[in-house]
Each structure stands twice: as structure tokens, then as C-alpha cells.
Short mmCIF file of N, CA and C in Angstrom, two decimals:
data_model
loop_
_atom_site.label_atom_id
_atom_site.label_comp_id
_atom_site.label_asym_id
_atom_site.label_seq_id
_atom_site.Cartn_x
_atom_site.Cartn_y
_atom_site.Cartn_z
N GLU A 1 -14.63 -13.18 6.03
CA GLU A 1 -14.13 -13.75 5.10
C GLU A 1 -13.36 -12.83 4.33
N VAL A 2 -11.78 -13.03 4.22
CA VAL A 2 -11.23 -12.19 3.18
C VAL A 2 -11.36 -12.18 1.58
N GLN A 3 -11.71 -11.08 1.26
CA GLN A 3 -11.97 -11.06 -0.29
C GLN A 3 -11.47 -9.92 -1.01
N LEU A 4 -10.65 -10.22 -2.22
CA LEU A 4 -9.95 -8.96 -2.93
C LEU A 4 -10.90 -9.02 -4.11
N VAL A 5 -11.15 -8.08 -4.70
CA VAL A 5 -11.84 -7.66 -6.02
C VAL A 5 -11.14 -6.47 -6.75
N GLU A 6 -10.52 -7.22 -7.99
CA GLU A 6 -9.84 -6.19 -8.67
C GLU A 6 -10.69 -5.56 -9.84
N SER A 7 -10.46 -4.38 -10.21
CA SER A 7 -11.28 -3.69 -11.35
C SER A 7 -10.43 -2.81 -11.99
N GLY A 8 -10.81 -2.19 -13.18
CA GLY A 8 -10.14 -1.08 -13.76
C GLY A 8 -9.65 -1.31 -15.16
N GLY A 9 -9.72 -2.87 -15.38
CA GLY A 9 -8.91 -3.39 -16.58
C GLY A 9 -9.72 -2.89 -17.88
N GLY A 10 -8.94 -3.12 -18.91
CA GLY A 10 -9.65 -2.67 -20.18
C GLY A 10 -8.61 -2.67 -21.42
N LEU A 11 -9.14 -2.08 -22.54
CA LEU A 11 -8.35 -2.12 -23.75
C LEU A 11 -7.88 -0.59 -23.80
N VAL A 12 -6.51 -0.42 -23.99
CA VAL A 12 -6.04 0.89 -24.03
C VAL A 12 -4.89 0.76 -25.19
N GLN A 13 -4.68 1.90 -26.02
CA GLN A 13 -3.70 1.95 -26.82
C GLN A 13 -2.17 2.09 -26.11
N ALA A 14 -1.22 1.78 -27.07
CA ALA A 14 0.06 1.89 -26.33
C ALA A 14 0.38 3.38 -26.05
N GLY A 15 1.04 3.61 -24.77
CA GLY A 15 1.10 4.97 -24.49
C GLY A 15 0.24 5.49 -23.49
N GLY A 16 -1.08 4.61 -23.39
CA GLY A 16 -2.17 5.16 -22.57
C GLY A 16 -1.90 4.89 -21.19
N SER A 17 -2.83 5.18 -20.32
CA SER A 17 -3.02 4.86 -18.92
C SER A 17 -4.19 4.24 -18.46
N LEU A 18 -3.93 3.40 -17.38
CA LEU A 18 -4.99 2.75 -16.64
C LEU A 18 -4.85 2.94 -15.30
N ARG A 19 -5.81 2.86 -14.42
CA ARG A 19 -5.77 2.64 -13.05
C ARG A 19 -6.68 1.54 -12.41
N LEU A 20 -5.88 0.61 -11.91
CA LEU A 20 -6.40 -0.61 -11.43
C LEU A 20 -6.77 -0.51 -10.03
N SER A 21 -7.79 -0.94 -9.42
CA SER A 21 -8.07 -1.00 -8.15
C SER A 21 -8.32 -2.40 -7.62
N CYS A 22 -7.74 -2.65 -6.40
CA CYS A 22 -7.98 -3.65 -5.51
C CYS A 22 -8.65 -3.32 -4.32
N ALA A 23 -9.89 -3.92 -4.35
CA ALA A 23 -10.82 -3.60 -3.02
C ALA A 23 -10.83 -4.72 -2.02
N ALA A 24 -10.59 -4.48 -0.72
CA ALA A 24 -10.36 -5.65 0.17
C ALA A 24 -11.58 -5.61 1.32
N SER A 25 -12.07 -6.70 1.62
CA SER A 25 -12.74 -6.67 2.59
C SER A 25 -12.43 -8.07 3.36
N GLY A 26 -12.96 -7.86 4.78
CA GLY A 26 -12.55 -8.77 5.68
C GLY A 26 -11.21 -8.73 6.41
N PHE A 27 -10.73 -7.63 6.23
CA PHE A 27 -9.23 -7.44 6.91
C PHE A 27 -8.94 -5.96 6.77
N SER A 28 -8.13 -5.48 7.36
CA SER A 28 -7.82 -4.11 7.47
C SER A 28 -6.27 -3.84 6.84
N PHE A 29 -6.14 -2.90 5.88
CA PHE A 29 -4.77 -2.70 5.36
C PHE A 29 -3.89 -2.41 6.29
N ASP A 30 -4.16 -2.00 7.54
CA ASP A 30 -3.16 -1.80 8.37
C ASP A 30 -2.46 -2.92 8.72
N ASP A 31 -3.06 -3.95 8.73
CA ASP A 31 -2.24 -5.16 8.99
C ASP A 31 -1.59 -5.98 7.84
N TYR A 32 -2.07 -5.65 6.81
CA TYR A 32 -1.73 -6.59 5.53
C TYR A 32 -0.79 -5.84 4.59
N ALA A 33 -0.03 -6.72 3.75
CA ALA A 33 0.67 -6.08 2.65
C ALA A 33 -0.06 -6.57 1.45
N ILE A 34 0.13 -5.97 0.38
CA ILE A 34 -0.45 -6.21 -0.88
C ILE A 34 0.48 -6.29 -1.92
N GLY A 35 0.13 -7.10 -2.94
CA GLY A 35 1.21 -7.28 -4.17
C GLY A 35 0.19 -7.40 -5.32
N TRP A 36 0.74 -6.93 -6.33
CA TRP A 36 0.12 -7.15 -7.52
C TRP A 36 1.16 -7.92 -8.57
N PHE A 37 0.54 -8.70 -9.18
CA PHE A 37 1.07 -9.67 -10.04
C PHE A 37 0.22 -9.60 -11.42
N ARG A 38 1.03 -9.90 -12.46
CA ARG A 38 0.31 -10.18 -13.85
C ARG A 38 0.61 -11.57 -14.52
N GLN A 39 -0.38 -11.99 -15.57
CA GLN A 39 0.11 -13.31 -16.25
C GLN A 39 -0.35 -13.16 -17.35
N ALA A 40 0.68 -13.08 -18.35
CA ALA A 40 0.52 -12.88 -19.82
C ALA A 40 -0.02 -14.09 -20.37
N PRO A 41 -0.92 -13.94 -21.56
CA PRO A 41 -1.77 -15.05 -22.19
C PRO A 41 -0.90 -16.12 -22.39
N GLU A 42 0.35 -15.92 -22.75
CA GLU A 42 1.25 -17.09 -23.08
C GLU A 42 1.93 -17.94 -22.33
N THR A 43 1.82 -17.34 -20.86
CA THR A 43 2.53 -18.01 -19.82
C THR A 43 1.33 -18.44 -18.97
N GLN A 44 1.03 -20.05 -19.16
CA GLN A 44 -0.06 -20.56 -18.12
C GLN A 44 0.05 -20.54 -16.90
N THR A 45 1.36 -20.53 -16.50
CA THR A 45 1.49 -20.97 -14.98
C THR A 45 2.31 -19.85 -14.35
N GLU A 46 3.24 -18.98 -14.98
CA GLU A 46 4.16 -18.10 -14.36
C GLU A 46 3.26 -16.62 -14.01
N ARG A 47 3.39 -16.24 -12.81
CA ARG A 47 2.80 -14.83 -12.69
C ARG A 47 4.13 -13.99 -12.23
N GLU A 48 4.16 -12.75 -12.92
CA GLU A 48 5.14 -11.74 -12.62
C GLU A 48 4.62 -10.90 -11.65
N GLY A 49 5.77 -10.59 -10.73
CA GLY A 49 5.46 -9.84 -9.58
C GLY A 49 5.69 -8.06 -10.30
N VAL A 50 4.66 -7.47 -10.08
CA VAL A 50 4.68 -6.11 -10.61
C VAL A 50 4.90 -5.06 -9.59
N SER A 51 4.20 -5.18 -8.39
CA SER A 51 4.32 -4.21 -7.47
C SER A 51 3.79 -4.58 -6.11
N TYR A 52 4.30 -3.91 -5.08
CA TYR A 52 4.38 -4.36 -3.69
C TYR A 52 4.04 -3.07 -2.69
N ILE A 53 3.11 -3.12 -1.96
CA ILE A 53 3.14 -2.12 -0.80
C ILE A 53 2.86 -2.82 0.65
N SER A 54 3.77 -2.33 1.46
CA SER A 54 3.40 -2.92 2.70
C SER A 54 2.53 -2.05 3.72
N SER A 55 2.06 -2.29 4.92
CA SER A 55 1.48 -1.95 5.83
C SER A 55 2.06 -0.41 6.19
N ASP A 56 3.32 -0.24 6.20
CA ASP A 56 4.02 0.89 6.54
C ASP A 56 4.06 1.63 5.25
N GLY A 57 3.74 1.61 4.25
CA GLY A 57 3.76 2.17 3.10
C GLY A 57 4.82 1.99 2.26
N SER A 58 5.73 1.07 2.55
CA SER A 58 6.98 0.84 1.71
C SER A 58 6.51 0.24 0.42
N THR A 59 7.05 0.63 -0.68
CA THR A 59 6.79 0.22 -2.11
C THR A 59 7.90 -0.46 -2.81
N TYR A 60 7.65 -1.33 -3.82
CA TYR A 60 8.60 -2.08 -4.62
C TYR A 60 7.92 -2.09 -5.88
N TYR A 61 8.78 -2.29 -6.97
CA TYR A 61 8.47 -2.48 -8.30
C TYR A 61 9.13 -3.36 -8.99
N GLY A 62 8.61 -4.13 -10.02
CA GLY A 62 9.41 -4.97 -10.75
C GLY A 62 10.04 -4.08 -11.75
N ASP A 63 11.28 -4.60 -12.40
CA ASP A 63 12.15 -3.97 -13.10
C ASP A 63 11.37 -3.44 -14.59
N SER A 64 10.41 -4.39 -15.22
CA SER A 64 9.77 -4.08 -16.24
C SER A 64 8.88 -2.72 -16.11
N VAL A 65 8.40 -2.39 -14.76
CA VAL A 65 7.28 -1.50 -14.75
C VAL A 65 7.75 -0.40 -13.89
N ARG A 66 8.92 -0.31 -13.48
CA ARG A 66 9.53 0.86 -12.59
C ARG A 66 9.57 2.02 -13.48
N GLY A 67 9.13 3.17 -12.92
CA GLY A 67 9.21 4.50 -13.56
C GLY A 67 7.85 4.52 -14.23
N ARG A 68 7.07 3.54 -14.49
CA ARG A 68 5.79 3.75 -15.19
C ARG A 68 4.51 3.54 -14.38
N PHE A 69 4.65 2.68 -13.63
CA PHE A 69 3.64 2.18 -12.75
C PHE A 69 3.68 2.91 -11.34
N THR A 70 2.62 3.02 -10.43
CA THR A 70 2.83 3.58 -9.17
C THR A 70 1.55 2.81 -8.14
N ILE A 71 1.97 2.37 -7.17
CA ILE A 71 1.13 1.59 -6.35
C ILE A 71 0.90 2.59 -5.27
N SER A 72 -0.35 2.60 -4.84
CA SER A 72 -0.72 3.52 -3.62
C SER A 72 -1.94 2.93 -2.97
N SER A 73 -2.32 3.25 -1.74
CA SER A 73 -3.33 2.53 -0.93
C SER A 73 -4.20 3.61 -0.31
N ASP A 74 -5.52 3.60 -0.13
CA ASP A 74 -6.32 4.34 0.57
C ASP A 74 -6.88 3.53 1.56
N LYS A 75 -6.35 3.91 2.78
CA LYS A 75 -6.86 2.92 3.91
C LYS A 75 -8.32 3.13 4.29
N ALA A 76 -8.71 4.12 4.05
CA ALA A 76 -10.17 4.47 4.63
C ALA A 76 -11.01 3.79 3.71
N LYS A 77 -10.75 3.66 2.44
CA LYS A 77 -11.63 2.81 1.35
C LYS A 77 -10.99 1.33 1.34
N ASN A 78 -9.97 0.97 2.19
CA ASN A 78 -9.44 -0.23 2.13
C ASN A 78 -9.33 -0.75 0.59
N THR A 79 -8.55 0.06 -0.11
CA THR A 79 -8.42 -0.17 -1.58
C THR A 79 -7.10 0.08 -1.84
N VAL A 80 -6.49 -0.81 -2.95
CA VAL A 80 -5.05 -0.50 -3.41
C VAL A 80 -5.17 -0.05 -4.76
N TYR A 81 -4.48 0.85 -5.36
CA TYR A 81 -4.30 1.09 -6.58
C TYR A 81 -3.19 0.89 -7.20
N LEU A 82 -3.15 0.53 -8.63
CA LEU A 82 -1.93 0.60 -9.48
C LEU A 82 -2.30 1.49 -10.64
N GLN A 83 -1.57 2.68 -10.48
CA GLN A 83 -1.63 3.71 -11.53
C GLN A 83 -0.56 3.17 -12.57
N MET A 84 -1.22 2.78 -13.85
CA MET A 84 -0.15 2.41 -15.20
C MET A 84 -0.23 3.43 -15.84
N ASN A 85 1.03 4.03 -16.38
CA ASN A 85 1.18 4.92 -17.16
C ASN A 85 2.14 4.29 -18.47
N SER A 86 2.18 5.17 -19.47
CA SER A 86 3.24 4.74 -20.81
C SER A 86 3.00 3.18 -21.06
N LEU A 87 1.67 2.65 -21.02
CA LEU A 87 1.50 1.20 -21.38
C LEU A 87 2.11 0.86 -22.46
N LYS A 88 2.72 -0.24 -22.60
CA LYS A 88 3.18 -1.11 -23.63
C LYS A 88 2.31 -2.34 -24.01
N PRO A 89 2.36 -2.86 -25.38
CA PRO A 89 1.93 -3.93 -25.65
C PRO A 89 1.99 -5.13 -24.67
N GLU A 90 3.40 -5.05 -24.41
CA GLU A 90 4.02 -6.21 -23.38
C GLU A 90 3.39 -6.40 -22.04
N ASP A 91 2.52 -5.20 -21.70
CA ASP A 91 1.99 -5.18 -20.32
C ASP A 91 0.88 -5.71 -20.43
N THR A 92 0.28 -6.42 -21.60
CA THR A 92 -0.88 -7.12 -21.63
C THR A 92 -0.84 -8.17 -20.84
N ALA A 93 -1.96 -8.55 -20.02
CA ALA A 93 -2.16 -9.53 -19.14
C ALA A 93 -3.34 -9.39 -18.09
N VAL A 94 -3.62 -10.38 -17.54
CA VAL A 94 -4.44 -10.58 -16.44
C VAL A 94 -3.59 -10.07 -15.16
N TYR A 95 -4.25 -9.03 -14.63
CA TYR A 95 -3.50 -8.44 -13.27
C TYR A 95 -4.30 -8.88 -12.11
N TYR A 96 -3.73 -9.23 -11.18
CA TYR A 96 -3.99 -10.00 -9.86
C TYR A 96 -3.43 -9.20 -8.65
N CYS A 97 -4.48 -9.01 -7.70
CA CYS A 97 -3.66 -8.56 -6.39
C CYS A 97 -3.67 -9.70 -5.55
N ALA A 98 -2.91 -9.61 -4.36
CA ALA A 98 -2.93 -10.51 -3.52
C ALA A 98 -2.47 -9.92 -2.18
N ALA A 99 -2.68 -10.66 -1.07
CA ALA A 99 -2.80 -10.09 0.36
C ALA A 99 -1.94 -11.06 1.20
N VAL A 100 -1.36 -10.51 2.30
CA VAL A 100 -0.73 -11.38 3.29
C VAL A 100 -0.83 -10.52 4.59
N PRO A 101 -1.04 -11.23 5.67
CA PRO A 101 -1.22 -10.59 6.89
C PRO A 101 0.05 -10.12 7.71
N ARG A 102 1.15 -9.77 6.77
CA ARG A 102 2.31 -9.35 7.49
C ARG A 102 3.32 -8.74 6.45
N PRO A 103 4.45 -7.84 6.77
CA PRO A 103 5.13 -7.44 5.94
C PRO A 103 5.95 -8.66 5.54
N LEU A 104 6.46 -8.57 4.04
CA LEU A 104 7.43 -9.49 3.45
C LEU A 104 8.79 -8.90 3.45
N ARG A 105 9.70 -9.87 3.64
CA ARG A 105 11.13 -9.56 3.23
C ARG A 105 11.19 -9.45 1.76
N VAL A 106 12.04 -8.55 1.33
CA VAL A 106 12.11 -8.11 -0.02
C VAL A 106 12.54 -9.28 -0.63
N LEU A 107 13.28 -10.26 -0.22
CA LEU A 107 13.56 -11.48 -1.07
C LEU A 107 12.30 -12.29 -1.56
N VAL A 108 11.26 -12.17 -0.80
CA VAL A 108 10.25 -13.05 -0.92
C VAL A 108 8.92 -12.32 -1.73
N ILE A 109 9.09 -11.19 -1.94
CA ILE A 109 7.90 -10.23 -2.28
C ILE A 109 7.34 -10.57 -3.65
N TRP A 110 8.31 -11.28 -4.48
CA TRP A 110 7.64 -11.83 -5.88
C TRP A 110 7.16 -13.17 -5.68
N LEU A 111 7.24 -13.75 -4.72
CA LEU A 111 6.81 -15.25 -4.68
C LEU A 111 5.35 -15.58 -4.44
N ARG A 112 4.62 -16.11 -5.40
CA ARG A 112 3.33 -16.33 -5.24
C ARG A 112 3.00 -17.11 -4.02
N SER A 113 3.76 -17.76 -3.56
CA SER A 113 3.52 -18.59 -2.26
C SER A 113 3.59 -17.63 -0.96
N SER A 114 4.11 -16.51 -1.22
CA SER A 114 4.15 -15.62 -0.03
C SER A 114 2.83 -14.97 0.40
N TYR A 115 1.80 -15.09 -0.43
CA TYR A 115 0.52 -14.55 -0.41
C TYR A 115 -0.44 -15.52 -0.11
N ASP A 116 -1.38 -15.18 1.12
CA ASP A 116 -2.57 -16.07 1.39
C ASP A 116 -3.77 -15.76 0.65
N TYR A 117 -4.09 -14.58 0.07
CA TYR A 117 -5.20 -14.41 -0.57
C TYR A 117 -5.03 -13.72 -2.05
N TRP A 118 -5.84 -14.16 -2.82
CA TRP A 118 -5.83 -13.70 -4.46
C TRP A 118 -7.10 -13.34 -4.86
N GLY A 119 -7.22 -12.25 -5.66
CA GLY A 119 -8.50 -11.76 -6.35
C GLY A 119 -8.55 -12.59 -7.58
N GLN A 120 -9.73 -12.39 -8.23
CA GLN A 120 -9.86 -12.98 -9.51
C GLN A 120 -9.12 -12.44 -10.78
N GLY A 121 -8.68 -11.13 -10.52
CA GLY A 121 -8.07 -10.69 -12.00
C GLY A 121 -8.88 -9.68 -12.46
N THR A 122 -8.11 -8.94 -13.16
CA THR A 122 -8.69 -8.02 -14.24
C THR A 122 -7.88 -8.06 -15.41
N GLN A 123 -8.54 -8.03 -16.66
CA GLN A 123 -7.65 -8.08 -17.84
C GLN A 123 -7.23 -6.69 -18.39
N VAL A 124 -6.27 -6.54 -18.64
CA VAL A 124 -5.46 -5.48 -19.14
C VAL A 124 -4.88 -5.92 -20.62
N THR A 125 -5.43 -5.00 -21.61
CA THR A 125 -5.01 -5.21 -23.01
C THR A 125 -4.63 -4.13 -23.53
N VAL A 126 -3.09 -3.99 -24.08
CA VAL A 126 -2.35 -2.90 -24.75
C VAL A 126 -2.47 -3.15 -25.96
N SER A 127 -3.16 -2.37 -26.85
CA SER A 127 -2.82 -2.42 -28.53
C SER A 127 -1.75 -1.45 -28.90
N SER A 128 -1.26 -2.00 -30.03
CA SER A 128 -0.03 -1.09 -30.59
C SER A 128 -0.39 -0.48 -31.76
#
């Protein structure tokens, strides 16, 4: 059974940092691509693509986080990390990781429908 569990969220002041983790079980990162998405409290249905990493290590970032967030993977631990620096109040959201058993074309990496598995999310709150 494929399972994704996010952790590392919390409350931080603007300018601070957090590192989110996405621990996976039931599959190997050698075969999967992982995306991070977030959903702000005021957007009930829209999830914004934040970052993506493929099995070959290729990474992509959304415009709003590029230069501040870094995605990485530890295949030995089957865990993907999202290091978030210089956090802003507008980064406040529930953060989700998602997995798909193949690399994605760049045009579709921010589509929710591209991913087969999702975690339950972790709350990140950035105070001003």
C-alpha cells in the first residue's frame, strides 16, 4: 500500500524557516516523482504547485517560492524534504506531498490530476 506522510509544519514568524518532510512507504523513490502542493485557507478547492522532484533528480519550483524553497530527496530514507526559507505570511497553507510512478512532462507537473497518491497534509502558518 502506497502511503505518504507529511510532517514538519508549524507556526513561524515571517522571515523564518521550516523543513517539511514527506515520508513514503509502499514504493521506491527510484521509480516515482514527488510534488509538493499547498492550499491556502481561503481557497477551498485550488491547490498551488510548489515544487517537484523526479526520480532522476530534476527539480522545479513555482514562481512564488523559487529562490526561497529547496526540494531534495533521501532515497535511503524514502523521504522528500522541502526546505522553506524567508517565509512570508502568504506562504500560510496546508502543504501536501503527492506521488506518481513516472516522471512528468513539465507542462503537467502542477496539475493535481497528474498524481496518483496524496498525503494528508501539514499546516504551515507564518505570522507577520
